[in-house]
Amino acid sequence: EPDVTIVSGLKDAVVFEGDDVTFRCQVSHENARDVEWKLQDVALQNNEMNEISVEKGKIHTLTLRKVTEQDIGTITFRVGPHMSTA
C-alpha cells in the first residue's frame, strides 16, 4: 500500500460564535485509511455537530457546526504518520 502524504494542509480560520467552519486537507492517494480529525487532542466523530467527509477521494473535510467558545483550539488532521494543524 502506498504511503499517503498530505499534499495541501489545513488553514487557520476565524469564525463568529454560532457559525459553521470547514477545514480541508488534501492527501496524495484516494481511499486513505488511518485518517483522524482531532480538536484539542480529542478525536472527533461524524455526528450532528461535526461533519466529516471526503470529496473527490482525496480532499478530507471537517465541518464544525454552530461553533461555541468551547470549540476554540487546535484542529489536527492525521493520516498515518503525517499531520497538519490549524
Short mmCIF file of the N, C-alpha and C atoms (twelve columns), coordinates in Angstrom:
data_MODEL
# 
_entry.id   MODEL 
# 
loop_
_atom_site.group_PDB 
_atom_site.id 
_atom_site.type_symbol 
_atom_site.label_atom_id 
_atom_site.label_alt_id 
_atom_site.label_comp_id 
_atom_site.label_asym_id 
_atom_site.label_seq_id 
_atom_site.Cartn_x 
_atom_site.Cartn_y 
_atom_site.Cartn_z 
_atom_site.pdbx_PDB_model_num 
ATOM 1   N N  . GLU A 1  0.847   -1.189 0.000  1 
ATOM 2   C CA . GLU A 1  0.000   0.000  0.000  1 
ATOM 3   C C  . GLU A 1  0.884   1.240  0.000  1 
ATOM 4   N N  . PRO A 2  0.628   2.199  -0.904 1 
ATOM 5   C CA . PRO A 2  1.487   3.391  -0.977 1 
ATOM 6   C C  . PRO A 2  1.364   4.261  0.267  1 
ATOM 7   N N  . ASP A 3  2.456   4.960  0.566  1 
ATOM 8   C CA . ASP A 3  2.447   5.872  1.708  1 
ATOM 9   C C  . ASP A 3  1.635   7.108  1.337  1 
ATOM 10  N N  . VAL A 4  0.602   7.381  2.103  1 
ATOM 11  C CA . VAL A 4  -0.254  8.535  1.840  1 
ATOM 12  C C  . VAL A 4  0.343   9.739  2.548  1 
ATOM 13  N N  . THR A 5  0.545   10.824 1.808  1 
ATOM 14  C CA . THR A 5  1.088   12.052 2.387  1 
ATOM 15  C C  . THR A 5  0.069   13.183 2.239  1 
ATOM 16  N N  . ILE A 6  0.327   14.269 2.952  1 
ATOM 17  C CA . ILE A 6  -0.545  15.443 2.888  1 
ATOM 18  C C  . ILE A 6  -0.018  16.366 1.793  1 
ATOM 19  N N  . VAL A 7  -0.858  16.626 0.798  1 
ATOM 20  C CA . VAL A 7  -0.485  17.474 -0.331 1 
ATOM 21  C C  . VAL A 7  -0.767  18.944 -0.010 1 
ATOM 22  N N  . SER A 8  -1.921  19.196 0.586  1 
ATOM 23  C CA . SER A 8  -2.332  20.556 0.935  1 
ATOM 24  C C  . SER A 8  -2.878  20.527 2.353  1 
ATOM 25  N N  . GLY A 9  -2.227  21.261 3.257  1 
ATOM 26  C CA . GLY A 9  -2.570  21.206 4.672  1 
ATOM 27  C C  . GLY A 9  -3.718  22.109 5.073  1 
ATOM 28  N N  . LEU A 10 -4.041  22.062 6.357  1 
ATOM 29  C CA . LEU A 10 -5.121  22.869 6.922  1 
ATOM 30  C C  . LEU A 10 -4.739  24.341 6.956  1 
ATOM 31  N N  . LYS A 11 -5.760  25.196 6.915  1 
ATOM 32  C CA . LYS A 11 -5.545  26.636 7.028  1 
ATOM 33  C C  . LYS A 11 -6.291  27.136 8.261  1 
ATOM 34  N N  . ASP A 12 -5.670  28.088 8.973  1 
ATOM 35  C CA . ASP A 12 -6.306  28.668 10.156 1 
ATOM 36  C C  . ASP A 12 -7.616  29.355 9.761  1 
ATOM 37  N N  . ALA A 13 -8.551  29.394 10.696 1 
ATOM 38  C CA . ALA A 13 -9.847  30.025 10.440 1 
ATOM 39  C C  . ALA A 13 -10.292 30.794 11.672 1 
ATOM 40  N N  . VAL A 14 -10.924 31.932 11.432 1 
ATOM 41  C CA . VAL A 14 -11.531 32.717 12.494 1 
ATOM 42  C C  . VAL A 14 -13.015 32.842 12.144 1 
ATOM 43  N N  . VAL A 15 -13.867 32.435 13.071 1 
ATOM 44  C CA . VAL A 15 -15.311 32.477 12.827 1 
ATOM 45  C C  . VAL A 15 -16.023 33.059 14.038 1 
ATOM 46  N N  . PHE A 16 -17.256 33.478 13.817 1 
ATOM 47  C CA . PHE A 16 -18.074 34.008 14.893 1 
ATOM 48  C C  . PHE A 16 -18.847 32.874 15.563 1 
ATOM 49  N N  . GLU A 17 -19.100 33.042 16.851 1 
ATOM 50  C CA . GLU A 17 -19.873 32.055 17.596 1 
ATOM 51  C C  . GLU A 17 -21.220 31.840 16.908 1 
ATOM 52  N N  . GLY A 18 -21.596 30.569 16.758 1 
ATOM 53  C CA . GLY A 18 -22.856 30.240 16.098 1 
ATOM 54  C C  . GLY A 18 -22.715 29.926 14.628 1 
ATOM 55  N N  . ASP A 19 -21.569 30.280 14.028 1 
ATOM 56  C CA . ASP A 19 -21.329 29.991 12.613 1 
ATOM 57  C C  . ASP A 19 -20.757 28.592 12.440 1 
ATOM 58  N N  . ASP A 20 -20.757 28.112 11.192 1 
ATOM 59  C CA . ASP A 20 -20.105 26.860 10.843 1 
ATOM 60  C C  . ASP A 20 -18.716 27.181 10.294 1 
ATOM 61  N N  . VAL A 21 -17.794 26.242 10.441 1 
ATOM 62  C CA . VAL A 21 -16.450 26.414 9.881  1 
ATOM 63  C C  . VAL A 21 -16.022 25.084 9.274  1 
ATOM 64  N N  . THR A 22 -15.372 25.167 8.098  1 
ATOM 65  C CA . THR A 22 -14.935 23.961 7.405  1 
ATOM 66  C C  . THR A 22 -13.429 23.979 7.230  1 
ATOM 67  N N  . PHE A 23 -12.807 22.845 7.519  1 
ATOM 68  C CA . PHE A 23 -11.374 22.653 7.321  1 
ATOM 69  C C  . PHE A 23 -11.184 21.593 6.244  1 
ATOM 70  N N  . ARG A 24 -10.189 21.807 5.358  1 
ATOM 71  C CA . ARG A 24 -9.915  20.860 4.282  1 
ATOM 72  C C  . ARG A 24 -8.451  20.472 4.284  1 
ATOM 73  N N  . CYS A 25 -8.206  19.208 3.964  1 
ATOM 74  C CA . CYS A 25 -6.842  18.714 3.853  1 
ATOM 75  C C  . CYS A 25 -6.794  17.742 2.674  1 
ATOM 76  N N  . GLN A 26 -5.888  17.999 1.733  1 
ATOM 77  C CA . GLN A 26 -5.787  17.130 0.562  1 
ATOM 78  C C  . GLN A 26 -4.649  16.132 0.746  1 
ATOM 79  N N  . VAL A 27 -4.933  14.866 0.440  1 
ATOM 80  C CA . VAL A 27 -3.923  13.818 0.562  1 
ATOM 81  C C  . VAL A 27 -3.528  13.316 -0.823 1 
ATOM 82  N N  . SER A 28 -2.441  12.546 -0.868 1 
ATOM 83  C CA . SER A 28 -1.852  12.142 -2.148 1 
ATOM 84  C C  . SER A 28 -2.566  10.976 -2.826 1 
ATOM 85  N N  . HIS A 29 -3.293  10.160 -2.080 1 
ATOM 86  C CA . HIS A 29 -3.939  8.989  -2.656 1 
ATOM 87  C C  . HIS A 29 -5.391  8.888  -2.210 1 
ATOM 88  N N  . GLU A 30 -6.234  8.319  -3.070 1 
ATOM 89  C CA . GLU A 30 -7.633  8.092  -2.711 1 
ATOM 90  C C  . GLU A 30 -7.749  6.947  -1.716 1 
ATOM 91  N N  . ASN A 31 -8.896  6.895  -1.069 1 
ATOM 92  C CA . ASN A 31 -9.219  5.812  -0.117 1 
ATOM 93  C C  . ASN A 31 -8.186  5.677  0.999  1 
ATOM 94  N N  . ALA A 32 -7.685  6.799  1.482  1 
ATOM 95  C CA . ALA A 32 -6.692  6.775  2.566  1 
ATOM 96  C C  . ALA A 32 -7.317  6.176  3.815  1 
ATOM 97  N N  . ARG A 33 -6.578  5.283  4.439  1 
ATOM 98  C CA . ARG A 33 -7.016  4.696  5.706  1 
ATOM 99  C C  . ARG A 33 -6.234  5.360  6.830  1 
ATOM 100 N N  . ASP A 34 -6.604  5.034  8.062  1 
ATOM 101 C CA . ASP A 34 -5.876  5.558  9.214  1 
ATOM 102 C C  . ASP A 34 -5.914  7.092  9.227  1 
ATOM 103 N N  . VAL A 35 -7.116  7.648  8.999  1 
ATOM 104 C CA . VAL A 35 -7.325  9.098  8.985  1 
ATOM 105 C C  . VAL A 35 -8.026  9.498  10.274 1 
ATOM 106 N N  . GLU A 36 -7.589  10.609 10.861 1 
ATOM 107 C CA . GLU A 36 -8.185  11.040 12.132 1 
ATOM 108 C C  . GLU A 36 -8.242  12.563 12.198 1 
ATOM 109 N N  . TRP A 37 -9.357  13.080 12.697 1 
ATOM 110 C CA . TRP A 37 -9.526  14.501 12.994 1 
ATOM 111 C C  . TRP A 37 -9.583  14.660 14.503 1 
ATOM 112 N N  . LYS A 38 -8.919  15.715 15.015 1 
ATOM 113 C CA . LYS A 38 -8.977  15.992 16.457 1 
ATOM 114 C C  . LYS A 38 -9.179  17.486 16.686 1 
ATOM 115 N N  . LEU A 39 -9.818  17.792 17.803 1 
ATOM 116 C CA . LEU A 39 -9.917  19.166 18.302 1 
ATOM 117 C C  . LEU A 39 -9.349  19.130 19.706 1 
ATOM 118 N N  . GLN A 40 -8.262  19.849 19.927 1 
ATOM 119 C CA . GLN A 40 -7.599  19.869 21.241 1 
ATOM 120 C C  . GLN A 40 -7.291  18.445 21.725 1 
ATOM 121 N N  . ASP A 41 -6.732  17.608 20.866 1 
ATOM 122 C CA . ASP A 41 -6.349  16.232 21.203 1 
ATOM 123 C C  . ASP A 41 -7.522  15.305 21.510 1 
ATOM 124 N N  . VAL A 42 -8.749  15.725 21.201 1 
ATOM 125 C CA . VAL A 42 -9.915  14.859 21.368 1 
ATOM 126 C C  . VAL A 42 -10.372 14.415 19.977 1 
ATOM 127 N N  . ALA A 43 -10.409 13.101 19.759 1 
ATOM 128 C CA . ALA A 43 -10.811 12.574 18.455 1 
ATOM 129 C C  . ALA A 43 -12.261 12.957 18.163 1 
ATOM 130 N N  . LEU A 44 -12.516 13.376 16.929 1 
ATOM 131 C CA . LEU A 44 -13.859 13.788 16.517 1 
ATOM 132 C C  . LEU A 44 -14.534 12.661 15.735 1 
ATOM 133 N N  . GLN A 45 -15.821 12.500 15.963 1 
ATOM 134 C CA . GLN A 45 -16.634 11.522 15.246 1 
ATOM 135 C C  . GLN A 45 -17.612 12.275 14.354 1 
ATOM 136 N N  . ASN A 46 -18.077 11.599 13.316 1 
ATOM 137 C CA . ASN A 46 -19.072 12.181 12.426 1 
ATOM 138 C C  . ASN A 46 -20.425 12.147 13.143 1 
ATOM 139 N N  . ASN A 47 -20.985 13.326 13.461 1 
ATOM 140 C CA . ASN A 47 -22.278 13.404 14.138 1 
ATOM 141 C C  . ASN A 47 -22.969 14.707 13.758 1 
ATOM 142 N N  . GLU A 48 -24.011 15.079 14.492 1 
ATOM 143 C CA . GLU A 48 -24.769 16.281 14.104 1 
ATOM 144 C C  . GLU A 48 -23.969 17.573 14.271 1 
ATOM 145 N N  . MET A 49 -22.927 17.565 15.104 1 
ATOM 146 C CA . MET A 49 -22.122 18.773 15.302 1 
ATOM 147 C C  . MET A 49 -20.847 18.786 14.450 1 
ATOM 148 N N  . ASN A 50 -20.353 17.608 14.087 1 
ATOM 149 C CA . ASN A 50 -19.125 17.503 13.295 1 
ATOM 150 C C  . ASN A 50 -19.419 16.687 12.049 1 
ATOM 151 N N  . GLU A 51 -19.273 17.326 10.887 1 
ATOM 152 C CA . GLU A 51 -19.484 16.587 9.645  1 
ATOM 153 C C  . GLU A 51 -18.126 16.266 9.032  1 
ATOM 154 N N  . ILE A 52 -17.808 14.979 8.955  1 
ATOM 155 C CA . ILE A 52 -16.538 14.527 8.396  1 
ATOM 156 C C  . ILE A 52 -16.835 13.836 7.076  1 
ATOM 157 N N  . SER A 53 -16.164 14.283 6.001  1 
ATOM 158 C CA . SER A 53 -16.433 13.681 4.700  1 
ATOM 159 C C  . SER A 53 -15.182 13.711 3.832  1 
ATOM 160 N N  . VAL A 54 -15.294 13.062 2.669  1 
ATOM 161 C CA . VAL A 54 -14.203 13.034 1.698  1 
ATOM 162 C C  . VAL A 54 -14.781 13.460 0.350  1 
ATOM 163 N N  . GLU A 55 -14.151 14.480 -0.269 1 
ATOM 164 C CA . GLU A 55 -14.583 14.959 -1.577 1 
ATOM 165 C C  . GLU A 55 -13.569 14.503 -2.624 1 
ATOM 166 N N  . LYS A 56 -14.057 14.001 -3.744 1 
ATOM 167 C CA . LYS A 56 -13.206 13.585 -4.866 1 
ATOM 168 C C  . LYS A 56 -12.129 12.586 -4.434 1 
ATOM 169 N N  . GLY A 57 -12.383 11.852 -3.358 1 
ATOM 170 C CA . GLY A 57 -11.469 10.801 -2.941 1 
ATOM 171 C C  . GLY A 57 -10.232 11.238 -2.187 1 
ATOM 172 N N  . LYS A 58 -9.809  12.486 -2.384 1 
ATOM 173 C CA . LYS A 58 -8.544  12.922 -1.786 1 
ATOM 174 C C  . LYS A 58 -8.664  14.114 -0.842 1 
ATOM 175 N N  . ILE A 59 -9.782  14.819 -0.889 1 
ATOM 176 C CA . ILE A 59 -9.937  16.025 -0.063 1 
ATOM 177 C C  . ILE A 59 -10.803 15.688 1.144  1 
ATOM 178 N N  . HIS A 60 -10.160 15.617 2.297  1 
ATOM 179 C CA . HIS A 60 -10.856 15.290 3.539  1 
ATOM 180 C C  . HIS A 60 -11.340 16.582 4.169  1 
ATOM 181 N N  . THR A 61 -12.611 16.629 4.549  1 
ATOM 182 C CA . THR A 61 -13.178 17.847 5.117  1 
ATOM 183 C C  . THR A 61 -13.791 17.580 6.492  1 
ATOM 184 N N  . LEU A 62 -13.685 18.593 7.322  1 
ATOM 185 C CA . LEU A 62 -14.315 18.593 8.640  1 
ATOM 186 C C  . LEU A 62 -15.089 19.893 8.757  1 
ATOM 187 N N  . THR A 63 -16.394 19.800 9.007  1 
ATOM 188 C CA . THR A 63 -17.210 20.981 9.256  1 
ATOM 189 C C  . THR A 63 -17.697 20.934 10.690 1 
ATOM 190 N N  . LEU A 64 -17.356 21.979 11.448 1 
ATOM 191 C CA . LEU A 64 -17.864 22.131 12.818 1 
ATOM 192 C C  . LEU A 64 -19.088 23.023 12.731 1 
ATOM 193 N N  . ARG A 65 -20.219 22.531 13.203 1 
ATOM 194 C CA . ARG A 65 -21.486 23.267 13.103 1 
ATOM 195 C C  . ARG A 65 -21.738 24.102 14.360 1 
ATOM 196 N N  . LYS A 66 -22.210 25.333 14.115 1 
ATOM 197 C CA . LYS A 66 -22.623 26.219 15.216 1 
ATOM 198 C C  . LYS A 66 -21.573 26.250 16.326 1 
ATOM 199 N N  . VAL A 67 -20.381 26.702 15.975 1 
ATOM 200 C CA . VAL A 67 -19.275 26.684 16.925 1 
ATOM 201 C C  . VAL A 67 -19.569 27.553 18.148 1 
ATOM 202 N N  . THR A 68 -18.974 27.156 19.274 1 
ATOM 203 C CA . THR A 68 -19.089 27.915 20.512 1 
ATOM 204 C C  . THR A 68 -17.685 28.235 20.999 1 
ATOM 205 N N  . GLU A 69 -17.607 28.985 22.075 1 
ATOM 206 C CA . GLU A 69 -16.313 29.337 22.647 1 
ATOM 207 C C  . GLU A 69 -15.517 28.091 23.044 1 
ATOM 208 N N  . GLN A 70 -16.219 27.002 23.376 1 
ATOM 209 C CA . GLN A 70 -15.540 25.758 23.758 1 
ATOM 210 C C  . GLN A 70 -14.823 25.102 22.582 1 
ATOM 211 N N  . ASP A 71 -15.149 25.529 21.351 1 
ATOM 212 C CA . ASP A 71 -14.513 24.945 20.159 1 
ATOM 213 C C  . ASP A 71 -13.193 25.614 19.801 1 
ATOM 214 N N  . ILE A 72 -12.795 26.635 20.560 1 
ATOM 215 C CA . ILE A 72 -11.517 27.296 20.295 1 
ATOM 216 C C  . ILE A 72 -10.399 26.303 20.555 1 
ATOM 217 N N  . GLY A 73 -9.449  26.254 19.631 1 
ATOM 218 C CA . GLY A 73 -8.315  25.369 19.851 1 
ATOM 219 C C  . GLY A 73 -7.721  24.875 18.549 1 
ATOM 220 N N  . THR A 74 -6.846  23.906 18.674 1 
ATOM 221 C CA . THR A 74 -6.123  23.381 17.533 1 
ATOM 222 C C  . THR A 74 -6.872  22.207 16.910 1 
ATOM 223 N N  . ILE A 75 -7.093  22.316 15.607 1 
ATOM 224 C CA . ILE A 75 -7.643  21.211 14.820 1 
ATOM 225 C C  . ILE A 75 -6.458  20.449 14.247 1 
ATOM 226 N N  . THR A 76 -6.487  19.135 14.357 1 
ATOM 227 C CA . THR A 76 -5.414  18.301 13.811 1 
ATOM 228 C C  . THR A 76 -6.006  17.290 12.844 1 
ATOM 229 N N  . PHE A 77 -5.390  17.195 11.666 1 
ATOM 230 C CA . PHE A 77 -5.721  16.142 10.710 1 
ATOM 231 C C  . PHE A 77 -4.507  15.231 10.633 1 
ATOM 232 N N  . ARG A 78 -4.753  13.918 10.776 1 
ATOM 233 C CA . ARG A 78 -3.634  12.979 10.708 1 
ATOM 234 C C  . ARG A 78 -3.970  11.877 9.728  1 
ATOM 235 N N  . VAL A 79 -2.992  11.537 8.884  1 
ATOM 236 C CA . VAL A 79 -3.106  10.369 8.021  1 
ATOM 237 C C  . VAL A 79 -1.794  9.603  8.180  1 
ATOM 238 N N  . GLY A 80 -1.876  8.404  8.749  1 
ATOM 239 C CA . GLY A 80 -0.664  7.649  9.041  1 
ATOM 240 C C  . GLY A 80 0.243   8.472  9.943  1 
ATOM 241 N N  . PRO A 81 1.531   8.625  9.574  1 
ATOM 242 C CA . PRO A 81 2.464   9.394  10.416 1 
ATOM 243 C C  . PRO A 81 2.449   10.906 10.117 1 
ATOM 244 N N  . HIS A 82 1.659   11.341 9.147  1 
ATOM 245 C CA . HIS A 82 1.670   12.747 8.704  1 
ATOM 246 C C  . HIS A 82 0.553   13.523 9.374  1 
ATOM 247 N N  . MET A 83 0.852   14.787 9.764  1 
ATOM 248 C CA . MET A 83 -0.127  15.623 10.452 1 
ATOM 249 C C  . MET A 83 -0.148  17.029 9.888  1 
ATOM 250 N N  . SER A 84 -1.305  17.672 9.999  1 
ATOM 251 C CA . SER A 84 -1.457  19.084 9.683  1 
ATOM 252 C C  . SER A 84 -2.329  19.690 10.766 1 
ATOM 253 N N  . THR A 85 -2.031  20.917 11.188 1 
ATOM 254 C CA . THR A 85 -2.813  21.565 12.240 1 
ATOM 255 C C  . THR A 85 -3.229  22.974 11.811 1 
ATOM 256 N N  . ALA A 86 -4.294  23.455 12.441 1 
ATOM 257 C CA . ALA A 86 -4.759  24.829 12.217 1 
ATOM 258 C C  . ALA A 86 -5.383  25.326 13.515 1 
# 
